[in-house]
mmCIF file of C-alpha atoms in Angstrom:
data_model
loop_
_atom_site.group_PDB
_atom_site.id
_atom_site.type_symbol
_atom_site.label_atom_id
_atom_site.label_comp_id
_atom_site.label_asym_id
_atom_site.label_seq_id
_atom_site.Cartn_x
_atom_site.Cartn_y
_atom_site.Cartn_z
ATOM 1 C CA UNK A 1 -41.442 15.637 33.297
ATOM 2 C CA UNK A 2 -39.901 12.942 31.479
ATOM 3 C CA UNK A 3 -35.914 14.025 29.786
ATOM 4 C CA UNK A 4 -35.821 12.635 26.465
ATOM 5 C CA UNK A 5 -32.555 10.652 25.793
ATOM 6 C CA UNK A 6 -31.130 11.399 22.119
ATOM 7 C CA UNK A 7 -28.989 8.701 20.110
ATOM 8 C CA UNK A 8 -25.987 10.271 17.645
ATOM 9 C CA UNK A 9 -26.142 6.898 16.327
ATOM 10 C CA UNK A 10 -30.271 6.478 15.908
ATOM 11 C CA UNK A 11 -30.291 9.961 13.060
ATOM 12 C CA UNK A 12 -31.947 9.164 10.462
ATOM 13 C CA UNK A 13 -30.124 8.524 6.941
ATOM 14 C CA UNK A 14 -31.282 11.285 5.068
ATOM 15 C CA UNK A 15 -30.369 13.658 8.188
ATOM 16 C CA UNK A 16 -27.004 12.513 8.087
ATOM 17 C CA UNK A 17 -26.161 12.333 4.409
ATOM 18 C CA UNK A 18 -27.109 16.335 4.400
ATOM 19 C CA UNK A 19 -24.649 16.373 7.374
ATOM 20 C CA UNK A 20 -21.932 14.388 5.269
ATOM 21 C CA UNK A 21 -22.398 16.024 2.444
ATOM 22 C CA UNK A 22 -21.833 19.465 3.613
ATOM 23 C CA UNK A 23 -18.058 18.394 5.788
ATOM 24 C CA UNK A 24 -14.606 18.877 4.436
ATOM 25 C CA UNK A 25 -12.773 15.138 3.564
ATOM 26 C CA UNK A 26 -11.183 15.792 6.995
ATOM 27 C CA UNK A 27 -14.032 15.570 8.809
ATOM 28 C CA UNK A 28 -15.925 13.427 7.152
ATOM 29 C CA UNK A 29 -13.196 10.695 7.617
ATOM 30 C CA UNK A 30 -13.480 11.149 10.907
ATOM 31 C CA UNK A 31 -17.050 11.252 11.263
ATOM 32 C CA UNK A 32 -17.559 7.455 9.596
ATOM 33 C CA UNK A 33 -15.932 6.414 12.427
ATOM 34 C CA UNK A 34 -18.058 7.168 14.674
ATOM 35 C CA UNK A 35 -20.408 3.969 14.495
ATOM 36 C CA UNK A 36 -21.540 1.436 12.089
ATOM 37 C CA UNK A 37 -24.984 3.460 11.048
ATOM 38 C CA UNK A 38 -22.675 6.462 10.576
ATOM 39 C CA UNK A 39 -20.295 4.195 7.877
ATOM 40 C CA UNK A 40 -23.183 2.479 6.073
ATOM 41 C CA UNK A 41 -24.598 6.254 5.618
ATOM 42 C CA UNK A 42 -21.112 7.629 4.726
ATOM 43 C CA UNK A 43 -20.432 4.796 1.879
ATOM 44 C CA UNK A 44 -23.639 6.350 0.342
ATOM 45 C CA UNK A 45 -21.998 9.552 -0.386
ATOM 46 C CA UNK A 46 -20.057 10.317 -3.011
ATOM 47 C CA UNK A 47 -16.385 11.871 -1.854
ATOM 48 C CA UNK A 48 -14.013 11.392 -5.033
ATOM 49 C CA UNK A 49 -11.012 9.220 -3.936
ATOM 50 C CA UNK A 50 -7.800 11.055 -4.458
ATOM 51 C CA UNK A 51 -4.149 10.579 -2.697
ATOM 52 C CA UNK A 52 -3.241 12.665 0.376
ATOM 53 C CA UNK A 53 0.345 12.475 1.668
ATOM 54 C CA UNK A 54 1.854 11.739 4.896
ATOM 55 C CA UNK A 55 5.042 14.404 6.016
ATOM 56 C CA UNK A 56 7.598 14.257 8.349
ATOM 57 C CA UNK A 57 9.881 16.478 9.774
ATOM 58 C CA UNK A 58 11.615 16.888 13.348
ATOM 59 C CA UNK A 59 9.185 15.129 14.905
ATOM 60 C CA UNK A 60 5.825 16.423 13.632
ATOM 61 C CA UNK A 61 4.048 15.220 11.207
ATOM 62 C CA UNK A 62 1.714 16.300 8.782
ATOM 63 C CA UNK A 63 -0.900 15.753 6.921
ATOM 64 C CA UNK A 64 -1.057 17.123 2.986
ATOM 65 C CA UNK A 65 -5.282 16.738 1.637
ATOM 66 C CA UNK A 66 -4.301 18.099 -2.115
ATOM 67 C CA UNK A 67 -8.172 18.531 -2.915
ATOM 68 C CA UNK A 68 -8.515 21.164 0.448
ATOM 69 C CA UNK A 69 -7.512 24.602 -0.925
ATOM 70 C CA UNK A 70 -8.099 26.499 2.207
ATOM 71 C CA UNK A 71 -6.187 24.469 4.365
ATOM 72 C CA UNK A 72 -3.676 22.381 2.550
ATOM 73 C CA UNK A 73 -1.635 21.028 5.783
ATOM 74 C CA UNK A 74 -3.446 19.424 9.275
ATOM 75 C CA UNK A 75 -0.520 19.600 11.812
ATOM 76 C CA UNK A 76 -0.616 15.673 14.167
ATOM 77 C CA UNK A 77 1.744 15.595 16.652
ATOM 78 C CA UNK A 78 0.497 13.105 18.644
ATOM 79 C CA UNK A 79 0.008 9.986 16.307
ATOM 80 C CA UNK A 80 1.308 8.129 18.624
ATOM 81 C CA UNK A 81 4.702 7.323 17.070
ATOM 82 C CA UNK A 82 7.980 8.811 16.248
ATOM 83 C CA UNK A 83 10.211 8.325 13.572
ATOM 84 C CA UNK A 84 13.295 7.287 15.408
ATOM 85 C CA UNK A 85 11.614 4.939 16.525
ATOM 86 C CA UNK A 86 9.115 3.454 13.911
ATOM 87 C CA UNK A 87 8.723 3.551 10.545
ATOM 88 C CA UNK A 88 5.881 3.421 7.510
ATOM 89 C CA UNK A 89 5.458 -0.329 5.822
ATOM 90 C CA UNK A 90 2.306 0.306 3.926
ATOM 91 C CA UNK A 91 -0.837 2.152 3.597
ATOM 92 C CA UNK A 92 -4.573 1.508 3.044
ATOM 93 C CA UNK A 93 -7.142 3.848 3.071
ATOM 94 C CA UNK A 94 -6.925 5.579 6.221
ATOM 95 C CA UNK A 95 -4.378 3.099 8.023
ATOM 96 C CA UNK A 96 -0.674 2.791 8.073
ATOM 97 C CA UNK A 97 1.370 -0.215 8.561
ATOM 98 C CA UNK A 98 4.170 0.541 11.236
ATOM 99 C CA UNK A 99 7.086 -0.766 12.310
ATOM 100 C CA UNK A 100 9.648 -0.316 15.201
ATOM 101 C CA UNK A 101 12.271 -2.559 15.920
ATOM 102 C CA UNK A 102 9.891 -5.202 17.924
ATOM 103 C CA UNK A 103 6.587 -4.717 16.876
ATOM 104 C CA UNK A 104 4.286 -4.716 13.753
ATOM 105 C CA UNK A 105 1.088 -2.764 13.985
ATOM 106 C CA UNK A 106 -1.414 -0.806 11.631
ATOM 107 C CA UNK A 107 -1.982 2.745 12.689
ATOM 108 C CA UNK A 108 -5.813 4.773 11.829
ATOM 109 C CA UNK A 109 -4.020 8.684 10.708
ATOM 110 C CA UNK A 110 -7.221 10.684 11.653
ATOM 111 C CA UNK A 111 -8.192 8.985 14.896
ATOM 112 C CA UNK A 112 -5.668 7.602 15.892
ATOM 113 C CA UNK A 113 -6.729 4.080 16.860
ATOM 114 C CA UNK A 114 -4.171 1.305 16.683
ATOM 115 C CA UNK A 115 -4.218 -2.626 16.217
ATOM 116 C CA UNK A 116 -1.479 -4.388 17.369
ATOM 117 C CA UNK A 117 -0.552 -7.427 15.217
ATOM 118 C CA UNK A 118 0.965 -10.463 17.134
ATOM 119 C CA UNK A 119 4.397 -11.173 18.648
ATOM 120 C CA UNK A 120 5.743 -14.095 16.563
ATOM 121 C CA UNK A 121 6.551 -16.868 19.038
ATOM 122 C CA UNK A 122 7.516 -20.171 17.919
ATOM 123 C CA UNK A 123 5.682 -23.183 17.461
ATOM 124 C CA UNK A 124 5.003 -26.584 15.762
ATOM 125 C CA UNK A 125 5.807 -26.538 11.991
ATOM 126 C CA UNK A 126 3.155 -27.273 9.651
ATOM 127 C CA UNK A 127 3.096 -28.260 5.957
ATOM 128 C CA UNK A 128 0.415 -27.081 3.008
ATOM 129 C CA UNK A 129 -0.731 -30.170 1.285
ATOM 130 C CA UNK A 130 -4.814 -29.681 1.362
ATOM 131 C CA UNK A 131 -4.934 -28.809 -2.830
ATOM 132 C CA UNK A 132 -3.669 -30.377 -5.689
ATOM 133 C CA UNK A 133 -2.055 -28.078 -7.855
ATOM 134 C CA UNK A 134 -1.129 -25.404 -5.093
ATOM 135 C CA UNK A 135 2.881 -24.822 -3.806
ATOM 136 C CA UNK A 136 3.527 -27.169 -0.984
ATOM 137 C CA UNK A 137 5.495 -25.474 1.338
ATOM 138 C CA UNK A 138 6.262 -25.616 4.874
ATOM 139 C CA UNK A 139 4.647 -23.284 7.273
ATOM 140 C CA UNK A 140 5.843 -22.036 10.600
ATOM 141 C CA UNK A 141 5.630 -20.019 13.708
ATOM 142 C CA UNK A 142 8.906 -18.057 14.272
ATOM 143 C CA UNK A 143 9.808 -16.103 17.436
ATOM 144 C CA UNK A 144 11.942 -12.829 15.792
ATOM 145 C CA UNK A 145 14.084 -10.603 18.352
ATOM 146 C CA UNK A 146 14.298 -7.535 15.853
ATOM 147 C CA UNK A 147 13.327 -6.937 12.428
ATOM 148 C CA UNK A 148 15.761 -6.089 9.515
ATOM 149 C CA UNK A 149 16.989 -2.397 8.731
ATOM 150 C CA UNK A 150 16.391 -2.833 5.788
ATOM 151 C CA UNK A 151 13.794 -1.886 3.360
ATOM 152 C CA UNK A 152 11.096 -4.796 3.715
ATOM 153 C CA UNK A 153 8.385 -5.364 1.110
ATOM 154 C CA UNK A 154 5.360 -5.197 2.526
ATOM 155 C CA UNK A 155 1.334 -4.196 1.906
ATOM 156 C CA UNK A 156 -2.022 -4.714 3.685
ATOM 157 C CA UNK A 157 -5.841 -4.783 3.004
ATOM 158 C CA UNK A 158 -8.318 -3.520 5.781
ATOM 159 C CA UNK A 159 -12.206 -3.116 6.025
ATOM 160 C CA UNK A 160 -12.587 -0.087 7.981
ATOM 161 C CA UNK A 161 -16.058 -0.984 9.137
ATOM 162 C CA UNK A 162 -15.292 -4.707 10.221
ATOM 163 C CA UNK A 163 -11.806 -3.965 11.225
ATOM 164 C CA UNK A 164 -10.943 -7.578 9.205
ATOM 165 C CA UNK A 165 -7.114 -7.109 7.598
ATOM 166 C CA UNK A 166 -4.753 -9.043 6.331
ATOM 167 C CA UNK A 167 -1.163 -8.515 6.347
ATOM 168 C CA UNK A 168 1.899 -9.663 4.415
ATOM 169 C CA UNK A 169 5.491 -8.781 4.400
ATOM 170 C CA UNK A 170 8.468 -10.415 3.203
ATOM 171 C CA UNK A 171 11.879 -10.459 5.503
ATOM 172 C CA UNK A 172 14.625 -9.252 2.405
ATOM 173 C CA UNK A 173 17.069 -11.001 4.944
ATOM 174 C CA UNK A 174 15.765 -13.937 5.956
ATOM 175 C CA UNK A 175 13.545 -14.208 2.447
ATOM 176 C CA UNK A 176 11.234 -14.959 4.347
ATOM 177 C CA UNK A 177 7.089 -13.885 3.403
ATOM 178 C CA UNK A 178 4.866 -13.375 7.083
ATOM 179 C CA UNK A 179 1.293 -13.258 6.588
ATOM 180 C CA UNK A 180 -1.287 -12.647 9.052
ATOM 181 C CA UNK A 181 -5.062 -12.836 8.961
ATOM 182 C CA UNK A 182 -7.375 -11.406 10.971
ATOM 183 C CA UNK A 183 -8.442 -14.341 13.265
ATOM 184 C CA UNK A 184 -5.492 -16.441 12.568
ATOM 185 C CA UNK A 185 -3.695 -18.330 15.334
ATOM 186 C CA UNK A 186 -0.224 -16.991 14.470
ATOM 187 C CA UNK A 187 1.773 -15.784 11.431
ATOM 188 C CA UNK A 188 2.492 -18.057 8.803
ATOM 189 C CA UNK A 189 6.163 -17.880 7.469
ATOM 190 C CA UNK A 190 6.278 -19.138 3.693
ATOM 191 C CA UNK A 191 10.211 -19.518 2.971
ATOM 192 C CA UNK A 192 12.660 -18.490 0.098
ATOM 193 C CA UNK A 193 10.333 -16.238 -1.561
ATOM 194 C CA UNK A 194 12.908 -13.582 -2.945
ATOM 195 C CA UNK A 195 9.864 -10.794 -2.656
ATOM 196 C CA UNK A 196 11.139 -7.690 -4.564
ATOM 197 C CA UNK A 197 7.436 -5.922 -4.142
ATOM 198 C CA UNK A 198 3.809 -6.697 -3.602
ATOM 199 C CA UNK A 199 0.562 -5.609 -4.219
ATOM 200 C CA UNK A 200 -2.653 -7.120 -2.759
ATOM 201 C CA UNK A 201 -6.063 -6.824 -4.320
ATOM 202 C CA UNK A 202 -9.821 -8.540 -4.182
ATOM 203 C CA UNK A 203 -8.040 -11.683 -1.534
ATOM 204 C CA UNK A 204 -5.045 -12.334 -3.732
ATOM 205 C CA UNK A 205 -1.491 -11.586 -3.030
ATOM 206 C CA UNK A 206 0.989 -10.814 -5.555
ATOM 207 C CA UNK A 207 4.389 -11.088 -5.196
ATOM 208 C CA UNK A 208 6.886 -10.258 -7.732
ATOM 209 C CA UNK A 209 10.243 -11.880 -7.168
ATOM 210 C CA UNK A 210 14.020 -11.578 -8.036
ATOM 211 C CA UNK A 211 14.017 -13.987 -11.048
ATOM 212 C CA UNK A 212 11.018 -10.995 -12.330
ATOM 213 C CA UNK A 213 8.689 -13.856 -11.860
ATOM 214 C CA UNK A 214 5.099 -12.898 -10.457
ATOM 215 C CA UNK A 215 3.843 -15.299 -8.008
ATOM 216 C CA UNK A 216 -0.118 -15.126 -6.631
ATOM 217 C CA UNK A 217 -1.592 -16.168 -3.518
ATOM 218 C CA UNK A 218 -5.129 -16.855 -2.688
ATOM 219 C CA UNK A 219 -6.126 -15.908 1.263
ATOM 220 C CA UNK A 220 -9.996 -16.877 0.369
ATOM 221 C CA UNK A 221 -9.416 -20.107 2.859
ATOM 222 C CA UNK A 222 -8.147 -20.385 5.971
ATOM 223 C CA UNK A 223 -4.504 -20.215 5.326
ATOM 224 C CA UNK A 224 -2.864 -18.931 2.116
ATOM 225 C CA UNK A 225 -1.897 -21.189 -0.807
ATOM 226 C CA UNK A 226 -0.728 -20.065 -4.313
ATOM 227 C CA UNK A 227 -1.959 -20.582 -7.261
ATOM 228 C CA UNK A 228 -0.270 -22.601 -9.899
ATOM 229 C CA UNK A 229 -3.036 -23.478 -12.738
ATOM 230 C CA UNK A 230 -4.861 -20.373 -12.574
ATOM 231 C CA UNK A 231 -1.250 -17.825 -12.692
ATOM 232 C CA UNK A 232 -1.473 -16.841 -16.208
ATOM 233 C CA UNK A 233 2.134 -15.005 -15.315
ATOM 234 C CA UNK A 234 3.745 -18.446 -14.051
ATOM 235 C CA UNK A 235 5.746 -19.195 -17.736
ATOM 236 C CA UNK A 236 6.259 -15.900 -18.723
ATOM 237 C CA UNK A 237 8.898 -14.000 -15.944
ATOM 238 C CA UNK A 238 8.870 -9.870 -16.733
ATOM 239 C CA UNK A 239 11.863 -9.385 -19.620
ATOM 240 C CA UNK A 240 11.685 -6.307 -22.043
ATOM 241 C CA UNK A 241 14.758 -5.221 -24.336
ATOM 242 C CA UNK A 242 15.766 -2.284 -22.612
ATOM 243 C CA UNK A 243 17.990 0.402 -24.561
ATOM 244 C CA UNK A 244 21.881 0.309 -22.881
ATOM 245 C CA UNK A 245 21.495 3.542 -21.739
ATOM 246 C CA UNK A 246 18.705 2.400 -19.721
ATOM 247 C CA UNK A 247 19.006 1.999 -15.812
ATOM 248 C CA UNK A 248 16.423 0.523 -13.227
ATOM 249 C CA UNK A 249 16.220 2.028 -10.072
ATOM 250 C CA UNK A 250 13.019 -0.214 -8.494
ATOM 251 C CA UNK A 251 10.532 -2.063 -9.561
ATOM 252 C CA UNK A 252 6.799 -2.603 -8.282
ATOM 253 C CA UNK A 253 4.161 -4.520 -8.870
ATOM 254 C CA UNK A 254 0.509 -3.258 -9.313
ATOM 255 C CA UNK A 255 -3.011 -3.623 -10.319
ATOM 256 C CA UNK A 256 -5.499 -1.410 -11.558
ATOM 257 C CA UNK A 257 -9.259 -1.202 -11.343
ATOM 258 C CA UNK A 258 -9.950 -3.558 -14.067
ATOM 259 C CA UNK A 259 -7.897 -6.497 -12.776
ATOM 260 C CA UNK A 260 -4.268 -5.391 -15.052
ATOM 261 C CA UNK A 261 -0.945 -6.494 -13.349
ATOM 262 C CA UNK A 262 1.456 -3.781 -14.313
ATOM 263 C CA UNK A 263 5.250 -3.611 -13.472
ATOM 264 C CA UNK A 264 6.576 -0.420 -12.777
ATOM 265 C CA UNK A 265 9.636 0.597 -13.227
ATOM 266 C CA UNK A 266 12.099 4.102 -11.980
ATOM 267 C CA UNK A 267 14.001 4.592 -14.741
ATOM 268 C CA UNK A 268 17.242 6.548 -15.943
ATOM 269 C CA UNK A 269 18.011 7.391 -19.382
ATOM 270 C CA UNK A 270 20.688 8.489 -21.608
ATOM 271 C CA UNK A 271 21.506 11.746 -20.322
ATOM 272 C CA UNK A 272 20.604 11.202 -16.810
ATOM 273 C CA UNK A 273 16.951 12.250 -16.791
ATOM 274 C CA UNK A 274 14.584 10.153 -14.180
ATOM 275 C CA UNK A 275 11.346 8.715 -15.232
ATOM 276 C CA UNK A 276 9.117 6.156 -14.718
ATOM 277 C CA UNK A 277 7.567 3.046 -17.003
ATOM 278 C CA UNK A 278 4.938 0.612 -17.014
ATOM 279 C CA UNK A 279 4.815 -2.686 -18.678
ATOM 280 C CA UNK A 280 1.794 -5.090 -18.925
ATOM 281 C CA UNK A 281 1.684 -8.746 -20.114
ATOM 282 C CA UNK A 282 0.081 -9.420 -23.684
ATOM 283 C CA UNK A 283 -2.069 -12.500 -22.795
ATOM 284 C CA UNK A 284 -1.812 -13.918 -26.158
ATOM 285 C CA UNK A 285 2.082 -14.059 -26.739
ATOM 286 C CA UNK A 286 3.011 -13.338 -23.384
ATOM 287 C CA UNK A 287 5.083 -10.838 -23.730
ATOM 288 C CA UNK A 288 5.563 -7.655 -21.843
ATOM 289 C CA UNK A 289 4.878 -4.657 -23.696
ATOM 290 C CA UNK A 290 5.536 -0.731 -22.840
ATOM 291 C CA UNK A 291 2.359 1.073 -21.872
ATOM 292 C CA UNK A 292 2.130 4.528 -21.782
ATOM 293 C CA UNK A 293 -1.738 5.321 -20.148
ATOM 294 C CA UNK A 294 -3.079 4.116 -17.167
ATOM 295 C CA UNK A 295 -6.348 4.626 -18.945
ATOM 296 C CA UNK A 296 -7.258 7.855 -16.385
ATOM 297 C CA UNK A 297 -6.295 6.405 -13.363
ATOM 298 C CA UNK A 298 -3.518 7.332 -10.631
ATOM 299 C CA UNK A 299 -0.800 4.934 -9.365
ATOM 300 C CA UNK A 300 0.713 5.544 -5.998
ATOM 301 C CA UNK A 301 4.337 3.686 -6.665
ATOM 302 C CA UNK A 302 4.737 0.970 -4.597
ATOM 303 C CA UNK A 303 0.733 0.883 -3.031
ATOM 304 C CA UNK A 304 0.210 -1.730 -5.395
ATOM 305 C CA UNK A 305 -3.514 -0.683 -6.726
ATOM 306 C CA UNK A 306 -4.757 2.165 -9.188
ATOM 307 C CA UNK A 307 -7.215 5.269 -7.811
ATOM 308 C CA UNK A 308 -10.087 6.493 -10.156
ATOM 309 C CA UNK A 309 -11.710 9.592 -11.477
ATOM 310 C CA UNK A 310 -9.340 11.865 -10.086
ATOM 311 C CA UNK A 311 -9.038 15.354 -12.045
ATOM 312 C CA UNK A 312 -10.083 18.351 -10.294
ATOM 313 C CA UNK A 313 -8.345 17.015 -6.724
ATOM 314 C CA UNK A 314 -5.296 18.183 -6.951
ATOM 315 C CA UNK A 315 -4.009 15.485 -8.737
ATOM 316 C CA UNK A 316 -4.091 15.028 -12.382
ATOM 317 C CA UNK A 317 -5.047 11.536 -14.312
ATOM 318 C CA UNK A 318 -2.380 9.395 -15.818
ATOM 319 C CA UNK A 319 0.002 10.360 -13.197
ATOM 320 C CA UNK A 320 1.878 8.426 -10.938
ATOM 321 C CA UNK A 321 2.866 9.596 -7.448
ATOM 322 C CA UNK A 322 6.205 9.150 -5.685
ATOM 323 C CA UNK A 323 7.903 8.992 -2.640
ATOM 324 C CA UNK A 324 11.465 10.622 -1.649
ATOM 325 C CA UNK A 325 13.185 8.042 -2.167
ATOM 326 C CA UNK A 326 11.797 6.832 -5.595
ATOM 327 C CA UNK A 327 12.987 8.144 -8.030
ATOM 328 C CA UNK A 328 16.673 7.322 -9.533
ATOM 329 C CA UNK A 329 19.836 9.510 -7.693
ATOM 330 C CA UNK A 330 20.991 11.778 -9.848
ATOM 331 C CA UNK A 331 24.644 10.766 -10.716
ATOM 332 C CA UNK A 332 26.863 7.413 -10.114
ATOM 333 C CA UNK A 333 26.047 3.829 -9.748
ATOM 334 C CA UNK A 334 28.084 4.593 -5.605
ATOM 335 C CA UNK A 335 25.121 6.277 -4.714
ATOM 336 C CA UNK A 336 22.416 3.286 -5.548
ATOM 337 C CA UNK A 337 22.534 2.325 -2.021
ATOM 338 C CA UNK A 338 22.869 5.490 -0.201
ATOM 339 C CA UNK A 339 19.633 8.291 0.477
ATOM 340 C CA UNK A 340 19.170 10.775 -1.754
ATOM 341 C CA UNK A 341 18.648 13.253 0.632
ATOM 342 C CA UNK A 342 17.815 15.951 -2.233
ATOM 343 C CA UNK A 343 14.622 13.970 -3.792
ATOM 344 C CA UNK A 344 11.438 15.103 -2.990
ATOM 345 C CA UNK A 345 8.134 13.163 -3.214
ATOM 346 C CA UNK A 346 6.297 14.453 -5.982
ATOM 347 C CA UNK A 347 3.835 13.854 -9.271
ATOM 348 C CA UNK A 348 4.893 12.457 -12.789
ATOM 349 C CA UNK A 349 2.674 12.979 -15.584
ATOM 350 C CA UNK A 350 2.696 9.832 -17.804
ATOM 351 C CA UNK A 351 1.914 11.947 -20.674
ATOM 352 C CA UNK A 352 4.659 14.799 -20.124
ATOM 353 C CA UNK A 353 7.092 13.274 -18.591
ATOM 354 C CA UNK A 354 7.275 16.058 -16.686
ATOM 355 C CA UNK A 355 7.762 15.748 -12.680
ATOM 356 C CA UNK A 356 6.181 17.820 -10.530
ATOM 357 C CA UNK A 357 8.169 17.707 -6.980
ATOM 358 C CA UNK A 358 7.333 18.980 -3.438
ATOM 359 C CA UNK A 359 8.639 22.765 -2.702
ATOM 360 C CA UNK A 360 8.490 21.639 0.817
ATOM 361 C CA UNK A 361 11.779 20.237 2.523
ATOM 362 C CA UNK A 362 10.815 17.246 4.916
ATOM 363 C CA UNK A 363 12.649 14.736 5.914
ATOM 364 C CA UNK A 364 10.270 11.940 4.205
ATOM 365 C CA UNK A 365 7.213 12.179 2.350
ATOM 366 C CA UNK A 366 4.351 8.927 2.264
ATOM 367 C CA UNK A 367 1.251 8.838 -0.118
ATOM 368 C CA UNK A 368 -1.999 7.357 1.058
ATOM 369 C CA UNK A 369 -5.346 7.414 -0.418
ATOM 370 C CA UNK A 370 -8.433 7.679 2.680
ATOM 371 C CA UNK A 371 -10.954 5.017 2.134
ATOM 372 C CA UNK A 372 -9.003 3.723 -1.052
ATOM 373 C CA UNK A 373 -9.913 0.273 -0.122
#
């Protein structure tokens, strides 16, 4: 009597979309893993996108889904990282972008899997003159002992079927911007950028600087190369006539669904309450103007890309979500560059004002959105 061999990855569609359909967003992150039939099944089902966040506290960490009411924290200790030594770059989808004092890699929360981006060793220099029209700049391979303390700029894009990525990150002490590929031979290093934030969406880059210029990058070729003609932000650098009792704590840039840049600004005001606003370029004049909608989406500050159709997950439209270390401190210019220890990550509701903050007490909170992107 012959045994008859079964497949996992041979069920039929319609057998696993009943299966999908019927698992928490826990599991069925982890379940369009599993292989590429299981993904191309998975993409077919409709799970509302909505941001989950990331906690950390003596050593654990935790995972926050807002849209599970049953169980509203999954306990990971064994990510395979710890906090004193690594730290959180940038999120998409389901990955992180980590960092320890040697090493850059991107991090899969649910699985864990890992991909370890390359050392950077040095090498010949090379210089960008294939396009008219495009920034000619010299590119290099540079061999880096230890990366900066500080706070680095930094986001990535990932296809979590292909595994193709692309990285970018911009050295606040060297002003220096890395970029990696997937495939690429080595990092290029693009020099003198003056990154404050980034944001990347459908294979462009965008980097807003320190003279509150927005620069954009193409990565459609081989190696990146920005775009000079087709920047409609080139001549016209972010400015807006703030009130003198207005303060700026950070500023990111972002884009939405339907291909807005927005700057977005942590704010204080006149008698020390802490807010947030967003500013978008009128393409006629070309000048920035207040907005006060993101026209039902959720921002993540400092993800760099808008979430739709989000209501009913735990997370209410027009909001924007925020990290501990976000939002303005709460008294004297001394204590811009020190942690604020007492913020919490939290919710503000564009149309309130109101903030909604964490009753929890970890020691850092991170927002990520599974299979945002």
């Amino acid at each position: 009597m012959s045994r008859i061999r079964s497949d996992w990855s041979e069920l039929c569609s319609d057998i696993l979309r009943l299966i999908f359909e019927g698992l928490g967003s826990k599991d069925f992150r982890r379940a369009r893993s599993v292989c590429s039939h299981w993904y191309d099944v998975s993409r077919k089902c409709t799970l509302p996108l909505y941001p989950w966040r990331i906690l950390f506290k003596e050593g654990l960490t935790f995972l926050c889904d807002p849209g599970d009411v049953e169980e509203n924290f999954h306990v990971k200790e064994h990510l395979g990282f710890h906090l004193s030594k690594s730290s959180v770059m940038a999120s998409c989808s389901t990955w992180l972008l980590m960092k320890d004092p040697s090493l850059l890699y991107l991090l899969n929360v649910f699985t864990p899997e890992t991909i370890n981006l390359p050392l950077m060793e040095s090498c010949q220099e090379r210089r960008d003159d294939d396009f008219e029209g495009f920034i000619k700049s010299t590119y290099k391979r540079q061999k880096i002992s230890k990366f900066s303390c500080a706070q680095n700029p930094a986001c990535f894009w990932i296809n979590e079927r292909r595994r193709d990525y692309v990285v970018a990150w911009n050295d606040q002490k060297s002003n220096n911007l890395f970029t990696y590929k997937k495939g690429d031979d080595y990092w290029y290093t693009l020099e003198g950028i003056n990154c404050v934030d980034m944001a990347y969406k459908d294979a462009k880059l965008y980097l807003y600087t320190f003279d509150c210029s927005i620069k954009i990058f193409d990565f459609s070729g081989d190696f990146p190369n920005e775009i000079i003609r087709g920047n409609p932000y080139r001549n016209h650098p972010f400015h807006y006539p703030f009130q003198p009792w207005e303060s700026v704590w950070k500023a990111k840039v972002a884009t939405t669904n339907s291909g807005d840049v927005l700057i977005v600004l942590s704010m204080r005001g006149l008698v020390g309450e802490r807010f947030f606003s967003m500013f978008k370029m009128n393409s006629e004049s070309g000048d920035w103007e207040r907005v006060e909608s993101l026209g039902g989406e959720v921002l993540i500050f400092g993800h760099g890309v808008t979430i739709k159709d989000v209501n009913g997950w735990g997370i209410k439209s027009d909001s924007i979500c925020f990290g501990n270390d976000d939002l303005c401190p709460t008294s004297g210019c001394a204590a811009r560059f020190k942690p604020n220890k007492k913020n919490k990550s939290g919710v503000f509701d564009l149309a309130t004002s109101r903030i909604t903050s964490s009753a929890e007490s970890f020691s850092k909170g991170f927002w990520f959105v599974p299979g945002g992107q």
